[in-house]
């Protein structure tokens, strides 16, 4: 059993443009290796993909952080690479190395992807959501998510994580028309996937564009903002009341046009985003989320506490969701997370 929460739907209130005091808090990668109980379930599942595809175990790890901490949302346990997996690309997570995919780099590679097979492969994620919803108190929504087409494409084309996303950028520069077909396929699949998550109980959505920061402005508009706008429009056509958070990591000053052009309801900001820019340029237009440095959470102590206070003082007076600027790091002591949540909730 999870703790009953006193106030209802704090996250959805903030995402709808209300100032919530204290602000709601959830953390990217809140389920994961920093929790011993996660590592135990992960070992039982064998592979990471096996865990994502096992609804009982995935629901269990989704709920683990909420048993420990007074968080305002759960996020379904899955991965952004579920979409390439569902399209039939070979996806593996190699221990200590991260994801490995059979790279798609040509029209022939693209032609092998199978959109028709995707829905059946998404089914375990939908089942995880259904299980999670039955366990959550009513004021705590579960967040569904997908990767943005650009970020997912970088993994599909590179076949792994990379420091500069060079293969995807080169394809986009050399043959924009065929790269566009990959992006279009990802838009279409992501709309169906997000709507499937909503039908299964997700009440908030987040689109992770982790590599938005690797593109210059024309390409940013074409490969980040425009496909994201298409996804938002496709989801809103069927589910107009589900708030969508966009997270264009590394976008810098381009976050402003992204916020204006995509139709997202709230913007997630990475650690490098100045709080003054978040407040004056972004929060003036829409709710903001972020952006504590995950390394500061790992370090803990006075420097973390001081920064949390600064963030709350700068952004807490308008619609705001407390979060990190990127995912929790595996070496983070869980006690630091407990302390962070207390601080934000004013129970310090
Ligand atoms: O936030 C949550 O708690 C929900 C689960 C979630 C995971 N990945 C679980 C995961 C979410 C929302 C993601 C998103 C994701 N996955 C992103 C976007 C956010 C970001 O971090 O930029 C990206 C780029 C990926 C792709 C991915 N998945 C990589 C590069 C890796 C390897 C790096 C690593 O941390 O191991 C993963 C694996 C992964 N996804 C793990 C978890 C808990 C670790 C795997 C394990 O437990 O063995």
Tab-separated table of N, CA, C and O in Angstrom, residues 11 23-28 71-72 288-292 304 307-312 320-324 340-341 344:
chain	number	residue	atom	x	y	z
A	11	UNK	N	0.548	17.574	-9.499
A	11	UNK	CA	1.305	17.706	-10.749
A	11	UNK	C	0.414	18.249	-11.868
A	11	UNK	O	0.793	19.181	-12.587
A	23	UNK	N	5.688	23.211	-4.640
A	23	UNK	CA	5.524	22.671	-5.992
A	23	UNK	C	5.576	21.145	-6.000
A	23	UNK	O	6.209	20.537	-5.146
A	24	UNK	N	4.896	20.533	-6.966
A	24	UNK	CA	5.005	19.079	-7.100
A	24	UNK	C	6.430	18.683	-7.471
A	24	UNK	O	7.169	19.467	-8.068
A	25	UNK	N	6.784	17.458	-7.101
A	25	UNK	CA	8.123	16.942	-7.428
A	25	UNK	C	8.031	15.505	-7.923
A	25	UNK	O	7.303	14.686	-7.354
A	26	UNK	N	8.711	15.218	-9.019
A	26	UNK	CA	9.040	13.852	-9.437
A	26	UNK	C	10.435	13.935	-10.026
A	26	UNK	O	10.938	15.048	-10.249
A	27	UNK	N	11.081	12.791	-10.242
A	27	UNK	CA	12.475	12.821	-10.681
A	27	UNK	C	12.671	11.916	-11.889
A	27	UNK	O	12.237	10.751	-11.878
A	28	UNK	N	13.307	12.461	-12.915
A	28	UNK	CA	13.597	11.618	-14.075
A	28	UNK	C	14.478	10.448	-13.630
A	28	UNK	O	15.400	10.636	-12.837
A	71	UNK	N	6.612	11.434	-3.514
A	71	UNK	CA	6.658	12.002	-4.862
A	71	UNK	C	5.242	12.244	-5.381
A	71	UNK	O	4.304	11.565	-4.968
A	72	UNK	N	5.105	13.177	-6.315
A	72	UNK	CA	3.783	13.549	-6.815
A	72	UNK	C	3.393	12.848	-8.104
A	72	UNK	O	2.328	13.125	-8.655
A	288	UNK	N	7.232	25.501	-16.082
A	288	UNK	CA	8.568	24.953	-16.306
A	288	UNK	C	8.839	23.822	-15.306
A	288	UNK	O	8.253	23.774	-14.218
A	289	UNK	N	9.767	22.935	-15.694
A	289	UNK	CA	10.150	21.795	-14.858
A	289	UNK	C	11.670	21.688	-14.854
A	289	UNK	O	12.308	21.854	-15.882
A	290	UNK	N	12.237	21.404	-13.700
A	290	UNK	CA	13.682	21.200	-13.634
A	290	UNK	C	14.232	21.744	-12.331
A	290	UNK	O	13.480	21.937	-11.390
A	291	UNK	N	15.487	22.071	-12.351
A	291	UNK	CA	16.570	21.589	-13.177
A	291	UNK	C	17.819	21.356	-12.323
A	291	UNK	O	18.931	21.670	-12.711
A	292	UNK	N	17.601	20.745	-11.122
A	292	UNK	CA	18.713	20.465	-10.207
A	292	UNK	C	19.720	19.521	-10.870
A	292	UNK	O	19.333	18.506	-11.471
A	304	UNK	N	23.838	21.149	-2.113
A	304	UNK	CA	22.549	20.756	-2.689
A	304	UNK	C	21.422	21.577	-2.052
A	304	UNK	O	20.555	22.112	-2.741
A	307	UNK	N	21.232	25.133	-3.356
A	307	UNK	CA	20.722	25.229	-4.728
A	307	UNK	C	19.213	24.973	-4.783
A	307	UNK	O	18.483	25.634	-5.517
A	308	UNK	N	18.746	24.021	-3.984
A	308	UNK	CA	17.302	23.749	-3.952
A	308	UNK	C	16.558	25.000	-3.510
A	308	UNK	O	15.534	25.381	-4.100
A	309	UNK	N	17.086	25.671	-2.496
A	309	UNK	CA	16.452	26.900	-2.010
A	309	UNK	C	16.423	27.957	-3.114
A	309	UNK	O	15.401	28.618	-3.333
A	310	UNK	N	17.538	28.109	-3.821
A	310	UNK	CA	17.584	29.101	-4.900
A	310	UNK	C	16.554	28.767	-5.991
A	310	UNK	O	15.843	29.642	-6.479
A	311	UNK	N	16.483	27.501	-6.357
A	311	UNK	CA	15.521	27.100	-7.402
A	311	UNK	C	14.090	27.401	-6.934
A	311	UNK	O	13.288	27.987	-7.667
A	312	UNK	N	13.787	27.008	-5.686
A	312	UNK	CA	12.426	27.232	-5.185
A	312	UNK	C	12.111	28.723	-5.117
A	312	UNK	O	11.017	29.152	-5.487
A	320	UNK	N	5.251	25.591	-11.634
A	320	UNK	CA	6.580	24.985	-11.576
A	320	UNK	C	6.485	23.552	-11.084
A	320	UNK	O	5.703	23.243	-10.194
A	321	UNK	N	7.299	22.692	-11.673
A	321	UNK	CA	7.426	21.297	-11.233
A	321	UNK	C	8.893	21.074	-10.884
A	321	UNK	O	9.770	21.259	-11.739
A	322	UNK	N	9.165	20.667	-9.656
A	322	UNK	CA	10.554	20.402	-9.282
A	322	UNK	C	10.998	19.080	-9.904
A	322	UNK	O	10.295	18.069	-9.845
A	323	UNK	N	12.213	19.099	-10.484
A	323	UNK	CA	12.781	17.872	-11.056
A	323	UNK	C	14.280	18.085	-11.155
A	323	UNK	O	14.793	19.159	-10.799
A	324	UNK	N	14.971	17.071	-11.632
A	324	UNK	CA	16.395	17.214	-11.935
A	324	UNK	C	16.537	17.774	-13.354
A	324	UNK	O	15.571	17.843	-14.110
A	340	UNK	N	15.994	15.594	-0.327
A	340	UNK	CA	15.545	16.531	-1.370
A	340	UNK	C	14.023	16.671	-1.339
A	340	UNK	O	13.487	17.784	-1.363
A	341	UNK	N	13.332	15.542	-1.265
A	341	UNK	CA	11.863	15.588	-1.299
A	341	UNK	C	11.344	16.320	-0.062
A	341	UNK	O	10.437	17.152	-0.156
A	344	UNK	N	11.850	20.115	-0.569
A	344	UNK	CA	10.899	20.715	-1.515
A	344	UNK	C	9.510	20.783	-0.879
A	344	UNK	O	8.769	21.732	-1.092
